[in-house]
Amino acid sequence: MVGRARVHAWECGPQAGAPGTVVLLPGLGLPTYALRVAREVGRAGMRSVLLDLPGFGRHGGRAVPPDVDAVGRAAAAWVGQHVTGPVVVAGHSTAAQAALGAALLLQHDRRDATLVMAGPTFRPAHRRWGRLLLATPAAYRRDPPTELLLALPDLVRGRVGVVAVLRSGLADAPEERIRGLTLPLVLTAGVRDSYAPAAWLQALRAAALRSPSVRLVRPEGSHNNLYTHPEQVARVLASPLAGGW
C-alpha cells in the first residue's frame, strides 16, 4: 500500500540476506516487458522489485494518477515503507523521469540510495509530438515485434492513461531537475537508442553538478534493451550494490 493506493509489485531474488534492493519503474507504466530484467537482477542475488505504477499491469484500476510526478512520489513512498538498507531506484524511458523525482524525494533521508536513469526520453529536441514520432522507428529498430504483443494487455488496460503519461513526460525538463540530485547517478541507454543518444546522456551528466558520482554505461541494443539484453542491463542496475561490476 502507498497511502490508500494498493501497489502491485513483482519481487524476485532473496527476501533476506541480499546486499540491497533494486526498485524498477517501467516506461509508460507498462510493466510486462521489464519482467525479464527484474528476474535477471534477482538471479544475481539482489532483491529485485518491479513496481506496477501507475497500475496498468493489473485489473481493477490504477494505483496512482498516470503522471510521471505522481509515479515518482508513489515510488518514493513505497521505498520508504518497504525497503531498508541500500537501494537502487531505477526507471526506464518515461519512468527514468519518475525515478528522478523519487530520488529527489528520498535523498534527504536515504544516503544509501542510488539513481539509475535508463533510456531517459524527451531530450529537448523531442518535446514536440511530431519530432518524437519521427524519432520512434529508429529508437526501436533493434526490438522484436514479439515485444509489442507482450505489452498489448498493459496497453489495453492503460489506454488513455498511457497518453497522459506521455504528456506529463513531454512537459518535464529532467536536465533542470537533475541539478538538485545529491545521490550517486548511473545513466544508461542502448548504444542504438536514438531517444537517448550519447549527447543527451552527456548533457544530463553535466547537469548533475551535485551528484557525488556519475557513471555512463552503454550496453547493447536500442531503446528497450531491458527486453532484448536483460542480462547486460541487469548488471548495470545491480552494479551500485555489487561493487561496480
Short mmCIF file of C-alpha atoms in Angstrom, two decimals:
data_model
loop_
_atom_site.label_atom_id
_atom_site.label_comp_id
_atom_site.label_asym_id
_atom_site.label_seq_id
_atom_site.Cartn_x
_atom_site.Cartn_y
_atom_site.Cartn_z
CA MET A 1 0.00 0.00 0.00
CA VAL A 2 1.03 3.61 -0.66
CA GLY A 3 -1.35 5.79 1.29
CA ARG A 4 -4.74 4.42 0.24
CA ALA A 5 -3.45 3.06 -3.06
CA ARG A 6 -2.71 -0.64 -3.47
CA VAL A 7 0.50 -1.02 -5.47
CA HIS A 8 1.18 -4.31 -7.20
CA ALA A 9 4.83 -5.39 -7.18
CA TRP A 10 6.73 -8.34 -8.63
CA GLU A 11 9.54 -9.44 -6.31
CA CYS A 12 12.49 -11.58 -7.41
CA GLY A 13 15.65 -12.75 -5.70
CA PRO A 14 16.28 -13.33 -2.00
CA GLN A 15 13.98 -11.72 0.53
CA ALA A 16 16.70 -11.71 3.18
CA GLY A 17 20.46 -11.53 3.11
CA ALA A 18 20.71 -9.61 -0.16
CA PRO A 19 23.23 -6.74 -0.33
CA GLY A 20 20.44 -4.38 -1.33
CA THR A 21 17.26 -3.82 -3.30
CA VAL A 22 16.73 -2.70 -6.90
CA VAL A 23 13.36 -1.00 -7.37
CA LEU A 24 12.46 -0.71 -11.05
CA LEU A 25 9.81 1.53 -12.64
CA PRO A 26 8.68 0.58 -16.18
CA GLY A 27 8.33 3.01 -19.07
CA LEU A 28 4.82 4.26 -19.87
CA GLY A 29 3.62 2.27 -16.86
CA LEU A 30 3.77 -0.97 -18.91
CA PRO A 31 5.43 -3.50 -16.61
CA THR A 32 5.35 -6.79 -18.51
CA TYR A 33 8.30 -6.04 -20.83
CA ALA A 34 10.52 -5.26 -17.82
CA LEU A 35 9.99 -8.60 -16.07
CA ARG A 36 12.98 -10.16 -17.83
CA VAL A 37 15.48 -7.71 -16.42
CA ALA A 38 13.86 -7.75 -12.96
CA ARG A 39 14.29 -11.52 -12.86
CA GLU A 40 17.91 -11.25 -14.00
CA VAL A 41 18.64 -8.83 -11.15
CA GLY A 42 17.11 -11.38 -8.77
CA ARG A 43 19.26 -14.16 -10.21
CA ALA A 44 22.30 -12.02 -9.46
CA GLY A 45 21.47 -12.27 -5.74
CA MET A 46 19.80 -8.91 -5.27
CA ARG A 47 16.29 -8.29 -4.04
CA SER A 48 14.54 -7.06 -7.18
CA VAL A 49 11.16 -5.30 -7.18
CA LEU A 50 9.26 -4.21 -10.28
CA LEU A 51 6.56 -1.71 -9.32
CA ASP A 52 3.37 -1.59 -11.36
CA LEU A 53 2.94 2.16 -11.38
CA PRO A 54 0.64 3.82 -12.24
CA GLY A 55 -1.12 0.44 -12.33
CA PHE A 56 -1.65 -0.53 -15.98
CA GLY A 57 -0.43 -4.07 -15.32
CA ARG A 58 -3.29 -5.05 -13.05
CA HIS A 59 -7.06 -5.35 -13.27
CA GLY A 60 -9.14 -3.14 -11.04
CA GLY A 61 -7.93 0.37 -11.83
CA ARG A 62 -4.83 2.47 -11.38
CA ALA A 63 -2.86 2.78 -8.18
CA VAL A 64 -1.91 6.43 -8.80
CA PRO A 65 -2.61 9.06 -11.48
CA PRO A 66 -0.89 8.45 -14.85
CA ASP A 67 1.71 11.18 -14.45
CA VAL A 68 5.49 10.94 -14.05
CA ASP A 69 5.45 13.16 -10.96
CA ALA A 70 2.72 11.11 -9.29
CA VAL A 71 4.56 7.88 -10.10
CA GLY A 72 7.76 9.33 -8.63
CA ARG A 73 6.02 10.34 -5.41
CA ALA A 74 4.37 6.92 -5.08
CA ALA A 75 7.68 5.14 -5.73
CA ALA A 76 9.44 7.21 -3.08
CA ALA A 77 6.67 6.44 -0.58
CA TRP A 78 6.83 2.72 -1.42
CA VAL A 79 10.60 2.64 -0.90
CA GLY A 80 10.21 4.47 2.40
CA GLN A 81 7.68 1.92 3.62
CA HIS A 82 9.13 -1.32 2.24
CA VAL A 83 12.90 -1.02 1.79
CA THR A 84 15.62 -0.94 4.40
CA GLY A 85 19.30 -0.89 3.55
CA PRO A 86 20.95 0.12 0.27
CA VAL A 87 18.55 0.73 -2.60
CA VAL A 88 18.80 1.44 -6.31
CA VAL A 89 15.85 3.38 -7.70
CA ALA A 90 15.77 2.75 -11.44
CA GLY A 91 13.40 3.89 -14.14
CA HIS A 92 13.32 3.18 -17.86
CA SER A 93 12.14 5.53 -20.61
CA THR A 94 9.44 7.88 -19.21
CA ALA A 95 9.94 6.20 -15.85
CA ALA A 96 13.51 7.50 -15.77
CA GLN A 97 11.90 10.88 -15.12
CA ALA A 98 9.68 9.36 -12.43
CA ALA A 99 12.70 7.69 -10.82
CA LEU A 100 14.50 11.04 -10.77
CA GLY A 101 11.53 12.53 -8.92
CA ALA A 102 11.58 9.65 -6.44
CA ALA A 103 15.31 10.06 -5.84
CA LEU A 104 14.95 13.78 -5.20
CA LEU A 105 12.38 13.00 -2.51
CA LEU A 106 14.38 10.15 -0.96
CA GLN A 107 17.80 11.77 -0.90
CA HIS A 108 17.21 13.76 2.29
CA ASP A 109 16.77 10.59 4.37
CA ARG A 110 18.36 7.82 2.27
CA ARG A 111 22.05 8.41 1.71
CA ASP A 112 22.34 4.72 0.80
CA ALA A 113 20.29 5.23 -2.37
CA THR A 114 21.45 5.38 -5.99
CA LEU A 115 19.50 6.58 -9.03
CA VAL A 116 19.64 4.78 -12.39
CA MET A 117 18.10 6.54 -15.38
CA ALA A 118 17.82 4.03 -18.22
CA GLY A 119 16.94 5.18 -21.72
CA PRO A 120 15.74 8.61 -20.49
CA THR A 121 13.33 10.05 -23.03
CA PHE A 122 12.28 13.51 -24.17
CA ARG A 123 15.54 15.31 -24.76
CA PRO A 124 14.71 18.91 -25.72
CA ALA A 125 14.56 18.16 -29.46
CA HIS A 126 11.84 15.53 -28.83
CA ARG A 127 9.43 17.62 -26.76
CA ARG A 128 7.09 18.11 -29.69
CA TRP A 129 4.81 15.32 -30.86
CA GLY A 130 5.95 15.50 -34.48
CA ARG A 131 9.64 15.20 -33.71
CA LEU A 132 9.00 12.45 -31.17
CA LEU A 133 7.02 10.38 -33.67
CA LEU A 134 9.71 10.80 -36.32
CA ALA A 135 12.34 9.52 -33.89
CA THR A 136 10.35 6.49 -32.75
CA PRO A 137 11.10 3.96 -35.54
CA ALA A 138 14.86 4.42 -35.11
CA ALA A 139 14.62 4.16 -31.33
CA TYR A 140 13.06 0.70 -31.55
CA ARG A 141 14.97 -0.59 -34.57
CA ARG A 142 16.60 -3.44 -32.60
CA ASP A 143 13.43 -4.52 -30.77
CA PRO A 144 11.46 -7.59 -31.92
CA PRO A 145 7.73 -7.49 -32.85
CA THR A 146 7.02 -10.01 -30.08
CA GLU A 147 7.69 -7.28 -27.55
CA LEU A 148 4.70 -5.30 -28.82
CA LEU A 149 2.46 -8.34 -28.41
CA LEU A 150 3.76 -8.81 -24.88
CA ALA A 151 2.85 -5.23 -23.94
CA LEU A 152 -0.58 -5.32 -25.60
CA PRO A 153 -2.61 -6.29 -22.48
CA ASP A 154 -0.93 -3.50 -20.49
CA LEU A 155 -1.66 -1.03 -23.30
CA VAL A 156 -5.32 -2.05 -23.43
CA ARG A 157 -5.69 -1.56 -19.68
CA GLY A 158 -3.79 1.73 -19.80
CA ARG A 159 -5.46 3.20 -22.91
CA VAL A 160 -5.75 6.98 -22.49
CA GLY A 161 -3.63 6.78 -19.33
CA VAL A 162 -0.60 5.91 -21.46
CA VAL A 163 -1.12 9.14 -23.41
CA ALA A 164 -1.37 11.04 -20.13
CA VAL A 165 1.99 9.61 -19.04
CA LEU A 166 3.49 10.75 -22.35
CA ARG A 167 2.05 14.24 -21.96
CA SER A 168 3.46 14.62 -18.46
CA GLY A 169 6.87 13.45 -19.65
CA LEU A 170 6.88 15.86 -22.56
CA ALA A 171 6.19 18.73 -20.16
CA ASP A 172 9.15 17.78 -17.94
CA ALA A 173 12.74 19.05 -18.09
CA PRO A 174 14.91 16.45 -16.33
CA GLU A 175 18.09 18.33 -17.22
CA GLU A 176 16.88 21.07 -14.87
CA ARG A 177 15.61 18.88 -12.03
CA ILE A 178 18.72 16.72 -12.01
CA ARG A 179 20.74 19.72 -10.84
CA GLY A 180 19.30 19.15 -7.36
CA LEU A 181 20.31 15.49 -7.16
CA THR A 182 22.76 14.70 -4.35
CA LEU A 183 22.78 10.90 -4.75
CA PRO A 184 25.07 8.78 -6.96
CA LEU A 185 23.77 8.56 -10.52
CA VAL A 186 24.05 5.96 -13.30
CA LEU A 187 22.96 6.95 -16.81
CA THR A 188 22.47 4.14 -19.30
CA ALA A 189 20.92 3.50 -22.71
CA GLY A 190 21.39 1.06 -25.54
CA VAL A 191 24.10 2.04 -27.99
CA ARG A 192 21.44 2.27 -30.73
CA ASP A 193 18.81 4.10 -28.68
CA SER A 194 18.02 7.25 -30.66
CA TYR A 195 15.75 8.51 -27.88
CA ALA A 196 18.77 8.65 -25.57
CA PRO A 197 21.90 9.24 -27.67
CA ALA A 198 25.31 9.86 -26.12
CA ALA A 199 24.93 13.66 -26.37
CA TRP A 200 21.72 13.61 -24.27
CA LEU A 201 23.28 11.36 -21.63
CA GLN A 202 26.31 13.63 -21.52
CA ALA A 203 24.05 16.67 -21.07
CA LEU A 204 22.34 15.02 -18.11
CA ARG A 205 25.74 14.03 -16.72
CA ALA A 206 27.00 17.62 -16.97
CA ALA A 207 23.85 18.94 -15.27
CA ALA A 208 24.17 16.58 -12.28
CA LEU A 209 26.54 19.02 -10.58
CA ARG A 210 25.78 17.98 -7.01
CA SER A 211 25.81 14.22 -7.52
CA PRO A 212 28.86 12.68 -5.77
CA SER A 213 29.43 10.26 -8.66
CA VAL A 214 28.04 9.86 -12.16
CA ARG A 215 28.61 6.79 -14.37
CA LEU A 216 27.58 6.46 -18.00
CA VAL A 217 27.11 2.92 -19.37
CA ARG A 218 26.09 1.92 -22.91
CA PRO A 219 25.03 -1.75 -23.18
CA GLU A 220 23.96 -3.33 -26.45
CA GLY A 221 20.57 -2.84 -28.05
CA SER A 222 18.22 0.04 -28.73
CA HIS A 223 15.54 1.65 -26.60
CA ASN A 224 14.02 -1.44 -25.00
CA ASN A 225 17.23 -3.29 -24.27
CA LEU A 226 15.66 -4.26 -20.93
CA TYR A 227 13.76 -6.80 -23.04
CA THR A 228 16.38 -7.69 -25.65
CA HIS A 229 19.52 -7.68 -23.45
CA PRO A 230 18.25 -8.25 -19.90
CA GLU A 231 21.49 -9.76 -18.60
CA GLN A 232 23.54 -6.72 -19.60
CA VAL A 233 21.03 -4.22 -18.24
CA ALA A 234 20.67 -6.22 -15.01
CA ARG A 235 24.40 -5.87 -14.42
CA VAL A 236 24.08 -2.10 -14.78
CA LEU A 237 21.11 -1.91 -12.40
CA ALA A 238 22.78 -4.08 -9.77
CA SER A 239 26.27 -2.61 -10.09
CA PRO A 240 25.88 0.02 -7.31
CA LEU A 241 25.07 -2.85 -4.91
CA ALA A 242 27.75 -5.22 -6.21
CA GLY A 243 30.82 -3.02 -6.03
CA GLY A 244 30.54 -1.76 -9.61
CA TRP A 245 30.51 -4.89 -11.78
#
